[in-house]
Coordinates of C-alpha atoms in Angstrom, one line a residue:
M8 CA 89.4 -214.2 21.8
N9 CA 88.6 -212.3 25.0
N10 CA 89.6 -214.5 28.0
K11 CA 86.3 -213.8 29.7
F12 CA 84.4 -215.6 26.9
I13 CA 86.4 -218.8 27.0
P14 CA 84.7 -220.2 30.2
F15 CA 81.3 -219.3 28.8
I16 CA 82.0 -221.0 25.4
S17 CA 83.5 -224.0 27.2
V18 CA 80.3 -224.4 29.3
L19 CA 78.1 -224.2 26.2
M20 CA 80.3 -226.7 24.3
T21 CA 80.2 -229.1 27.3
I22 CA 76.4 -228.9 27.5
S23 CA 76.0 -229.4 23.8
M24 CA 78.4 -232.4 23.9
I25 CA 76.6 -234.0 26.9
V26 CA 73.3 -233.7 25.0
F27 CA 74.8 -235.1 21.8
V28 CA 76.4 -238.0 23.6
T29 CA 73.2 -238.7 25.5
L30 CA 71.2 -238.8 22.3
Q31 CA 73.8 -241.0 20.6
L32 CA 73.8 -243.4 23.5
Y33 CA 69.9 -243.5 23.5
W34 CA 69.9 -244.1 19.7
I35 CA 72.4 -247.0 20.2
K36 CA 70.3 -248.4 22.9
E37 CA 67.2 -248.3 20.8
L38 CA 69.1 -249.8 17.9
Y39 CA 70.3 -252.6 20.1
S40 CA 66.7 -253.3 21.2
A41 CA 65.5 -253.4 17.6
L42 CA 68.4 -255.7 16.6
N43 CA 67.7 -257.9 19.6
Q44 CA 64.0 -258.1 18.7
D45 CA 64.8 -259.0 15.1
F46 CA 67.2 -261.7 16.4
S47 CA 64.5 -263.1 18.7
N48 CA 62.0 -263.2 15.8
K49 CA 64.4 -265.1 13.6
V50 CA 65.3 -267.5 16.4
Y51 CA 61.6 -268.3 17.1
S52 CA 60.9 -268.7 13.4
A53 CA 63.8 -271.1 13.1
M54 CA 62.7 -273.0 16.3
E55 CA 59.2 -273.4 14.9
S56 CA 60.5 -274.8 11.6
S57 CA 63.0 -277.0 13.6
A58 CA 60.2 -278.4 15.7
M59 CA 58.1 -279.3 12.6
K60 CA 61.1 -280.9 10.9
I61 CA 62.0 -283.0 14.0
S62 CA 58.4 -284.2 14.3
Q63 CA 58.3 -285.1 10.6
L64 CA 61.6 -286.9 10.9
E65 CA 60.2 -288.9 13.8
V66 CA 57.1 -289.9 11.9
D67 CA 59.2 -290.8 8.8
K68 CA 61.4 -293.0 11.0
Y69 CA 58.3 -295.2 11.9
L70 CA 56.8 -295.2 8.5
N71 CA 59.7 -295.4 6.1
Q72 CA 63.0 -296.2 7.8
E73 CA 63.1 -298.4 10.9
Y74 CA 59.7 -300.0 10.4
K75 CA 59.2 -300.5 6.7
N76 CA 56.3 -303.1 7.2
F77 CA 54.9 -301.2 10.2
G78 CA 51.7 -300.0 8.6
K79 CA 50.9 -303.2 6.9
N80 CA 51.1 -305.2 10.1
V81 CA 48.7 -303.0 12.1
I82 CA 46.3 -301.5 9.6
A83 CA 44.3 -304.8 9.4
G84 CA 43.3 -304.7 13.0
N85 CA 42.9 -301.0 13.4
N86 CA 41.4 -299.8 10.1
A87 CA 38.4 -297.6 10.4
Q88 CA 35.8 -297.3 7.7
P89 CA 36.6 -294.3 5.4
T90 CA 34.1 -291.4 5.5
Q91 CA 33.0 -289.6 2.3
F92 CA 31.8 -286.1 2.1
Y93 CA 30.2 -284.5 -1.1
I94 CA 29.4 -280.9 -1.5
Q95 CA 27.5 -279.6 -4.6
Q96 CA 26.3 -276.1 -5.5
N97 CA 24.1 -275.4 -8.6
S98 CA 23.3 -272.2 -10.4
D99 CA 21.0 -272.0 -13.4
S100 CA 20.4 -269.4 -16.0
A101 CA 18.2 -269.4 -19.1
N102 CA 20.3 -271.7 -21.2
R103 CA 23.2 -272.7 -19.0
S104 CA 23.7 -274.6 -15.7
T105 CA 26.8 -274.4 -13.5
I106 CA 27.6 -277.1 -11.0
T107 CA 30.4 -276.6 -8.4
F108 CA 31.3 -279.8 -6.5
Q109 CA 33.8 -281.1 -4.0
K110 CA 34.3 -284.7 -2.9
S111 CA 36.3 -285.6 0.2
I112 CA 37.2 -289.0 1.6
V113 CA 38.7 -289.1 5.1
E114 CA 40.5 -292.3 6.2
N115 CA 41.7 -292.4 9.8
Q116 CA 44.3 -295.0 11.1
N117 CA 45.5 -295.3 14.7
I118 CA 48.6 -297.3 14.8
P119 CA 50.0 -298.5 18.1
I120 CA 53.8 -298.1 18.5
S121 CA 54.3 -299.4 22.1
Q122 CA 52.5 -301.6 24.7
K123 CA 52.1 -298.6 26.9
G124 CA 49.4 -296.9 24.8
D125 CA 51.6 -294.8 22.5
S126 CA 50.3 -294.6 19.0
L127 CA 50.7 -293.0 15.6
K128 CA 47.6 -291.4 14.2
L129 CA 47.4 -291.2 10.4
T130 CA 44.8 -289.2 8.6
K131 CA 44.5 -289.5 4.8
L132 CA 42.4 -287.0 3.0
Y133 CA 41.4 -287.6 -0.6
T134 CA 39.8 -284.6 -2.4
D135 CA 38.4 -283.9 -5.8
E136 CA 36.8 -280.7 -6.8
G137 CA 35.7 -279.0 -10.1
I138 CA 33.2 -276.9 -12.0
L139 CA 30.9 -278.3 -14.6
K140 CA 29.2 -275.9 -17.0
I141 CA 26.2 -277.3 -19.0
K142 CA 24.7 -275.6 -22.0
K143 CA 21.0 -276.3 -22.4
E144 CA 20.0 -277.3 -26.0
S145 CA 16.8 -278.7 -27.3
N146 CA 18.5 -281.6 -29.1
S147 CA 19.9 -284.4 -26.9
E148 CA 23.4 -285.5 -27.6
P149 CA 24.1 -289.3 -27.7
L150 CA 26.2 -290.6 -24.7
T151 CA 29.4 -292.2 -26.2
S152 CA 31.6 -294.7 -24.4
Q153 CA 34.4 -292.1 -24.0
L154 CA 32.2 -289.5 -22.6
S155 CA 30.7 -292.0 -20.2
K156 CA 34.2 -293.0 -19.0
D157 CA 35.2 -289.4 -18.4
I158 CA 32.1 -288.8 -16.3
S159 CA 32.4 -292.0 -14.3
N160 CA 36.1 -291.9 -13.5
N161 CA 37.0 -289.5 -10.6
T162 CA 40.6 -288.3 -10.0
Y163 CA 41.4 -287.6 -6.4
A164 CA 44.3 -285.6 -4.7
L165 CA 45.7 -287.2 -1.7
R166 CA 47.0 -285.4 1.5
E167 CA 48.3 -287.4 4.4
F168 CA 48.5 -286.1 8.0
A169 CA 50.3 -287.8 10.9
K170 CA 50.6 -287.1 14.6
L171 CA 52.5 -289.2 17.1
S172 CA 51.0 -289.5 20.6
A173 CA 53.8 -290.9 22.7
S174 CA 53.5 -289.6 26.2
N175 CA 55.2 -292.7 27.7
L176 CA 58.1 -292.9 25.2
P177 CA 61.5 -291.8 26.5
I178 CA 62.9 -288.7 24.7
E179 CA 66.0 -290.6 23.7
K180 CA 63.8 -293.0 21.7
R181 CA 62.2 -290.1 19.9
V182 CA 65.1 -287.8 19.0
D183 CA 68.9 -287.7 19.4
E184 CA 71.4 -284.9 20.0
K185 CA 72.9 -285.1 16.5
T186 CA 69.5 -284.7 14.8
V187 CA 68.6 -281.7 16.9
D188 CA 71.9 -280.1 16.3
S189 CA 71.8 -280.6 12.5
V190 CA 68.2 -279.4 12.1
V191 CA 68.5 -276.4 14.3
A192 CA 71.8 -275.3 12.8
K193 CA 70.3 -275.5 9.3
E194 CA 67.2 -273.6 10.2
L195 CA 69.2 -270.9 11.9
K196 CA 71.4 -270.4 8.9
L197 CA 68.3 -270.2 6.6
S198 CA 67.0 -267.4 9.0
G199 CA 70.3 -265.6 8.6
L200 CA 71.8 -266.5 12.0
D201 CA 75.3 -268.0 11.7
T202 CA 76.4 -268.1 15.3
K203 CA 77.4 -270.5 18.1
F204 CA 74.5 -271.9 20.0
G205 CA 73.6 -274.4 22.7
F206 CA 70.5 -276.5 22.8
A207 CA 68.6 -278.8 25.1
V208 CA 65.3 -280.6 25.3
I209 CA 63.5 -279.8 28.5
D210 CA 60.7 -282.0 29.9
K211 CA 57.4 -280.8 31.4
H212 CA 58.9 -280.6 34.8
N213 CA 61.4 -278.1 33.5
K214 CA 64.4 -280.4 33.8
I215 CA 67.1 -280.8 31.2
T216 CA 67.0 -284.2 29.5
K217 CA 69.9 -286.2 28.1
V218 CA 69.4 -284.5 24.8
A219 CA 71.5 -281.4 25.4
N220 CA 75.0 -280.3 24.2
K221 CA 77.9 -279.1 26.3
I222 CA 77.4 -275.4 25.3
Y223 CA 74.0 -275.3 26.8
N224 CA 75.1 -277.0 30.0
D225 CA 77.9 -274.4 30.3
E226 CA 75.8 -271.4 29.4
K227 CA 72.3 -272.4 30.7
D228 CA 72.2 -269.3 33.0
K229 CA 72.0 -267.0 30.0
I230 CA 68.8 -265.9 28.2
N231 CA 67.0 -269.0 26.9
Y232 CA 64.7 -269.2 23.9
T233 CA 62.1 -271.9 24.2
Y234 CA 59.5 -273.5 21.9
P235 CA 57.3 -276.6 22.2
L236 CA 58.8 -279.6 20.6
F237 CA 56.5 -282.6 21.4
T238 CA 52.9 -282.5 22.6
D239 CA 50.5 -285.2 23.9
S240 CA 47.1 -286.2 22.6
K241 CA 45.5 -283.2 24.3
D242 CA 48.1 -280.8 22.7
E243 CA 49.8 -280.2 26.0
T244 CA 53.5 -279.7 25.9
L245 CA 55.6 -282.8 26.8
Y246 CA 59.0 -281.6 25.8
T247 CA 60.4 -278.1 25.0
L248 CA 63.3 -277.1 22.8
A249 CA 65.5 -274.6 24.5
L250 CA 68.3 -272.6 22.8
V251 CA 71.0 -270.3 24.2
F252 CA 73.5 -268.1 22.3
P253 CA 76.7 -267.4 24.3
R254 CA 78.0 -265.0 21.6
K255 CA 74.7 -263.3 20.9
D256 CA 76.0 -259.7 21.4
Y257 CA 79.0 -260.4 19.2
S258 CA 76.8 -261.8 16.5
L259 CA 74.5 -258.7 16.6
A260 CA 77.6 -256.4 16.4
K261 CA 79.2 -258.5 13.6
N262 CA 76.0 -258.5 11.4
N263 CA 75.7 -254.7 11.8
L264 CA 79.4 -253.8 12.0
P265 CA 79.5 -251.0 9.3
M266 CA 76.6 -249.1 10.9
L267 CA 77.9 -249.5 14.5
L268 CA 81.5 -248.7 13.5
G269 CA 80.4 -245.6 11.6
T270 CA 78.4 -244.5 14.6
F271 CA 81.2 -245.0 17.1
M272 CA 83.8 -243.5 14.8
S273 CA 81.6 -240.4 14.4
L274 CA 81.1 -240.2 18.2
L275 CA 84.8 -240.6 18.9
T276 CA 85.7 -238.0 16.3
I277 CA 83.4 -235.4 17.7
L278 CA 84.6 -236.2 21.2
G279 CA 88.2 -235.9 20.1
I280 CA 87.4 -232.5 18.4
Y281 CA 85.7 -231.4 21.6
I282 CA 88.6 -232.3 23.8
I283 CA 91.2 -230.8 21.5
S284 CA 89.1 -227.6 21.2
I285 CA 88.6 -227.3 25.0
N286 CA 92.3 -228.0 25.6
Y287 CA 93.3 -225.5 22.9
M288 CA 91.1 -222.8 24.4
M289 CA 92.4 -223.5 27.9
R290 CA 96.0 -223.5 26.6
Q291 CA 95.4 -220.2 24.8
K292 CA 94.0 -218.7 28.0
K293 CA 97.0 -220.0 29.9
I294 CA 99.4 -218.5 27.3
S295 CA 97.6 -215.2 27.5
D296 CA 97.8 -215.1 31.3
I297 CA 101.5 -216.1 31.1
K298 CA 102.1 -213.4 28.5
T299 CA 100.5 -210.8 30.7
D300 CA 102.6 -211.9 33.7
F301 CA 105.7 -211.9 31.6
I302 CA 105.1 -208.4 30.3
N303 CA 104.4 -207.2 33.9
N304 CA 107.6 -208.8 35.2
M305 CA 109.7 -207.5 32.3
S306 CA 108.3 -204.0 32.8
H307 CA 109.3 -204.2 36.5
E308 CA 112.7 -205.6 35.6
F309 CA 113.4 -202.8 33.2
K310 CA 111.8 -200.0 35.2
T311 CA 114.3 -200.2 38.0
P312 CA 117.5 -200.0 35.9
L313 CA 116.0 -197.4 33.7
A314 CA 115.1 -195.3 36.7
T315 CA 118.6 -195.8 38.2
I316 CA 120.2 -194.8 34.8
S317 CA 117.9 -191.7 34.6
V318 CA 118.9 -190.6 38.1
A319 CA 122.6 -191.2 37.4
T320 CA 122.4 -189.3 34.1
D321 CA 120.7 -186.3 35.9
S322 CA 123.4 -186.4 38.5
L323 CA 126.2 -186.4 36.0
S324 CA 124.7 -183.3 34.4
N325 CA 125.0 -181.5 37.8
D326 CA 128.0 -179.2 37.7
K327 CA 129.1 -180.0 41.3
I328 CA 129.2 -183.8 40.5
A329 CA 130.7 -183.2 37.0
T330 CA 133.7 -181.6 38.6
N331 CA 134.1 -184.5 41.1
P332 CA 136.0 -187.4 39.4
E333 CA 135.1 -189.9 42.1
K334 CA 131.4 -189.1 41.8
V335 CA 131.6 -189.2 38.0
K336 CA 133.3 -192.6 38.2
Y337 CA 130.7 -193.9 40.7
Y338 CA 127.7 -192.9 38.5
S339 CA 129.4 -194.1 35.4
Q340 CA 129.9 -197.5 36.9
L341 CA 126.3 -197.5 38.1
I342 CA 125.0 -196.7 34.6
K343 CA 127.2 -199.5 33.2
Q344 CA 126.0 -202.0 35.8
E345 CA 122.4 -201.3 35.2
N346 CA 123.0 -201.4 31.4
L347 CA 124.6 -204.8 31.8
R348 CA 121.6 -205.9 33.8
M349 CA 119.2 -204.9 31.1
K350 CA 121.4 -206.5 28.5
K351 CA 121.3 -209.8 30.5
Q352 CA 117.5 -209.7 30.6
V353 CA 117.3 -209.2 26.8
E354 CA 119.9 -212.0 26.2
N355 CA 117.8 -214.3 28.3
V356 CA 114.8 -213.7 26.1
L357 CA 116.8 -214.0 22.9
N358 CA 118.5 -217.2 24.1
M359 CA 115.2 -218.8 24.8
S360 CA 113.9 -217.7 21.4
K361 CA 116.9 -219.4 19.8
L362 CA 116.4 -222.5 21.9
E363 CA 112.7 -222.6 20.8
R364 CA 113.9 -222.4 17.1
N365 CA 116.6 -225.0 17.7
E366 CA 119.2 -222.5 16.6
V367 CA 121.6 -222.9 19.6
Q368 CA 124.6 -225.1 18.8
L369 CA 126.8 -226.5 21.5
F370 CA 130.6 -226.3 21.3
L371 CA 131.7 -229.4 23.2
K372 CA 135.2 -229.9 24.5
E373 CA 137.0 -231.9 27.1
T374 CA 136.5 -230.1 30.4
D375 CA 137.5 -230.6 34.1
V376 CA 133.9 -230.3 35.2
R377 CA 134.8 -230.4 38.9
S378 CA 137.1 -227.5 38.6
L379 CA 134.5 -225.5 36.6
I380 CA 131.8 -226.2 39.2
K381 CA 134.2 -225.3 42.0
K382 CA 135.1 -222.0 40.3
I383 CA 131.5 -221.0 39.7
T384 CA 130.3 -221.9 43.3
E385 CA 133.2 -220.0 44.9
S386 CA 132.3 -216.9 42.8
F387 CA 128.6 -217.3 43.6
G388 CA 129.4 -217.8 47.3
L389 CA 130.3 -214.1 47.5
I390 CA 126.7 -213.2 46.6
V391 CA 125.3 -215.7 49.1
A392 CA 127.7 -214.3 51.8
Q393 CA 126.2 -210.8 51.3
R394 CA 122.9 -212.3 52.8
N395 CA 124.8 -214.0 55.6
G396 CA 124.3 -217.4 53.9
T397 CA 126.5 -220.4 53.3
L398 CA 127.3 -222.3 50.2
T399 CA 128.7 -225.8 50.9
Q400 CA 130.6 -227.9 48.4
E401 CA 130.8 -231.7 48.5
F402 CA 132.7 -233.2 45.6
N403 CA 132.6 -237.1 45.6
T404 CA 133.5 -237.9 42.0
E405 CA 136.4 -239.9 40.7
K406 CA 135.6 -239.2 37.0
Y407 CA 135.0 -235.6 36.1
V408 CA 136.6 -234.9 32.7
F409 CA 134.2 -235.1 29.8
K410 CA 132.8 -233.0 27.0
I411 CA 130.5 -230.1 27.7
D412 CA 129.8 -226.6 26.4
E413 CA 131.4 -224.5 29.1
F414 CA 129.5 -221.3 28.3
H415 CA 126.0 -222.7 28.4
F416 CA 126.7 -225.2 31.2
S417 CA 128.1 -222.3 33.3
N418 CA 125.0 -220.2 32.6
A419 CA 122.7 -223.2 33.6
L420 CA 124.6 -223.8 36.8
V421 CA 124.5 -220.1 37.7
N422 CA 120.7 -220.1 37.0
L423 CA 120.2 -223.0 39.4
L424 CA 122.3 -221.3 42.1
D425 CA 120.6 -218.0 41.6
N426 CA 117.2 -219.8 41.9
A427 CA 118.3 -221.4 45.2
N428 CA 119.4 -218.0 46.5
K429 CA 116.4 -216.0 45.4
Y430 CA 113.9 -218.5 46.9
S431 CA 115.6 -218.7 50.3
P432 CA 113.9 -215.9 52.3
E433 CA 116.7 -215.4 54.9
N434 CA 120.3 -216.6 55.4
P435 CA 120.5 -219.0 52.4
A436 CA 121.9 -222.5 53.1
I437 CA 122.9 -224.0 49.7
T438 CA 124.7 -227.3 49.2
V439 CA 126.3 -228.4 45.9
R440 CA 127.1 -232.1 45.7
T441 CA 128.6 -234.2 42.9
R442 CA 128.9 -237.9 42.5
N443 CA 129.3 -240.6 39.8
E444 CA 126.4 -243.0 39.0
G445 CA 127.7 -245.5 36.4
N446 CA 128.3 -243.4 33.3
W447 CA 126.5 -240.4 34.6
Y448 CA 127.9 -237.3 36.3
V449 CA 125.4 -236.2 38.9
I450 CA 125.1 -232.7 40.4
E451 CA 122.8 -231.9 43.2
I452 CA 121.9 -228.3 44.3
S453 CA 119.9 -228.2 47.5
D454 CA 118.5 -225.3 49.4
K455 CA 116.4 -224.8 52.6
G456 CA 114.2 -222.1 51.1
M457 CA 110.5 -221.8 50.6
G458 CA 110.1 -224.8 48.4
M459 CA 107.0 -225.3 46.2
D460 CA 103.8 -227.2 46.0
M461 CA 103.9 -230.7 44.5
Q462 CA 101.6 -229.8 41.6
N463 CA 104.1 -227.1 40.5
T464 CA 107.2 -229.3 40.3
G465 CA 106.2 -230.4 36.8
K466 CA 105.5 -226.8 35.6
I467 CA 108.6 -224.9 36.8
F468 CA 110.4 -225.9 33.6
E469 CA 107.8 -224.3 31.4
K470 CA 108.6 -221.0 29.8
F471 CA 107.5 -217.9 31.8
F472 CA 106.1 -220.0 34.6
R473 CA 106.8 -218.7 38.1
E474 CA 105.6 -219.9 41.5
E475 CA 104.4 -216.3 42.1
T476 CA 103.0 -214.4 39.2
G477 CA 101.3 -211.1 38.4
N478 CA 102.4 -208.0 40.2
I479 CA 104.1 -209.8 43.1
H480 CA 107.7 -209.0 42.8
N481 CA 109.3 -210.2 46.0
V482 CA 111.3 -212.6 43.8
K483 CA 112.7 -211.1 40.6
G484 CA 112.8 -212.8 37.3
Q485 CA 110.9 -213.5 34.1
G486 CA 110.3 -217.2 34.5
L487 CA 112.9 -218.1 31.8
G488 CA 115.8 -219.4 33.9
L489 CA 114.7 -223.0 34.6
S490 CA 113.3 -223.4 31.1
Y491 CA 116.7 -222.4 29.8
V492 CA 118.4 -224.8 32.1
K493 CA 116.2 -227.7 31.0
K494 CA 116.9 -227.0 27.3
I495 CA 120.6 -226.8 27.8
I496 CA 120.8 -230.0 29.9
E497 CA 118.7 -231.8 27.3
L498 CA 121.0 -230.6 24.5
H499 CA 123.8 -232.3 26.5
K500 CA 121.7 -235.5 26.4
G501 CA 121.2 -235.2 30.1
Q502 CA 118.3 -235.1 32.6
I503 CA 117.2 -232.7 35.3
L504 CA 114.9 -233.6 38.2
V505 CA 113.5 -231.7 41.1
E506 CA 112.2 -232.7 44.6
S507 CA 110.6 -230.0 46.7
T508 CA 108.6 -229.7 49.9
K509 CA 106.7 -226.5 50.6
G510 CA 108.4 -224.6 53.4
K511 CA 111.4 -227.0 53.6
G512 CA 113.3 -226.3 50.4
S513 CA 114.1 -227.9 47.0
T514 CA 116.8 -230.2 45.4
F515 CA 117.6 -230.0 41.7
T516 CA 119.4 -233.0 40.3
V517 CA 121.3 -232.7 37.0
K518 CA 122.6 -235.9 35.3
L519 CA 125.1 -235.6 32.4
P520 CA 126.4 -238.5 30.3
M521 CA 130.2 -238.7 30.4
S522 CA 130.5 -240.4 27.0

């Protein structure tokens, strides 16, 4: 993929993802609103049924349970004369008459239940209805005793209504906490709501009565659902039933878990794919840029020795130089030196390739590490001295003999020293320190060079990474040295750390286990 299209595609993918996520969140919000409305409808339906049940239980308490002779004691003094209603409708044809009739007898009773004017109003409705179809014939049929009995005897259906008018009766006398809890819990379950709830009976002054449970008192600041519980003789609300659901959101999610889980999993999956795709494209772009820089740097690194070899070869073909043994020796050594330089560059690339494929095997043996470091630093000190620099050694270890791979360890140490030398603009000042930390052998290589930015300290061990890239060649290299060092140290089960300040220098710390 062309690198210039990656940002464009990334922007389009980001816009599409934002639109998709926005629509999903809007859908989830609408779904929650619909679920919340359905929950409210079920709650109010359950509260309506609960209010009717509680009222019925209160009436039954007076009529059947606590006051079994209650009606017999008071009807005699308060019985009103029953009222009878009769409705009849006739329709005639040539030989048939149809009579539709309805009889109603209404009996009202007003039974006092306290000395403060509270009463129980009972209404009994007796109804009888039917249709008589009469066929007209010229001959009269005799009226038998059975037929006369059927016509005279009426069968009535009885319906009884009761309303308690108890404005002065304390709420504790009318209903208790246990009854409310039992009735409401049952009605909620019948409505499909099986969740924790709190309840309270609130008076007409909007104050919580003694009929309330602990959950309501703890969660009363949450959304309340209210429904009239008891009314007075004018149908004005005396007491209100209030419910609160502390785990309402959990209940909504639990009852719709498969759908919500599927939605969230789909959303997370798409977000994950989006993040991985963007990360992959950015990584590919970075790899492409790094590859371009690497090729440019390698081209530069090979161009110089090839040019030198070409010049030396042309010089050797000159008759005057060919007859001069010293000149021939000089140019031969120059060709060999540049050839070794190119060989080293190729070996660096091949070694990194082997490390990437885990094909490098260490040959560990007991080594006097202090003597090895001293030998390497003294040799490298000659290179530093050519730039009028100094390489200081500070050996503070008491234990320094342990197993390492001398070849790869030496290469790693040379790479670190070379890195300190290359990134010191003028007169390098390099210090090599060693010390023991428990079972670790610690090596510090410090310089006072150009240093690096904080954000680059975590990147310098990446393959091909360089502080300066592209066609800037004031510091030579392919960006493989520190990556190689890190791989070798890790193969020794060790650690490498770096501390750097821009313009003040860097310190590389290598820790190797001695067991």
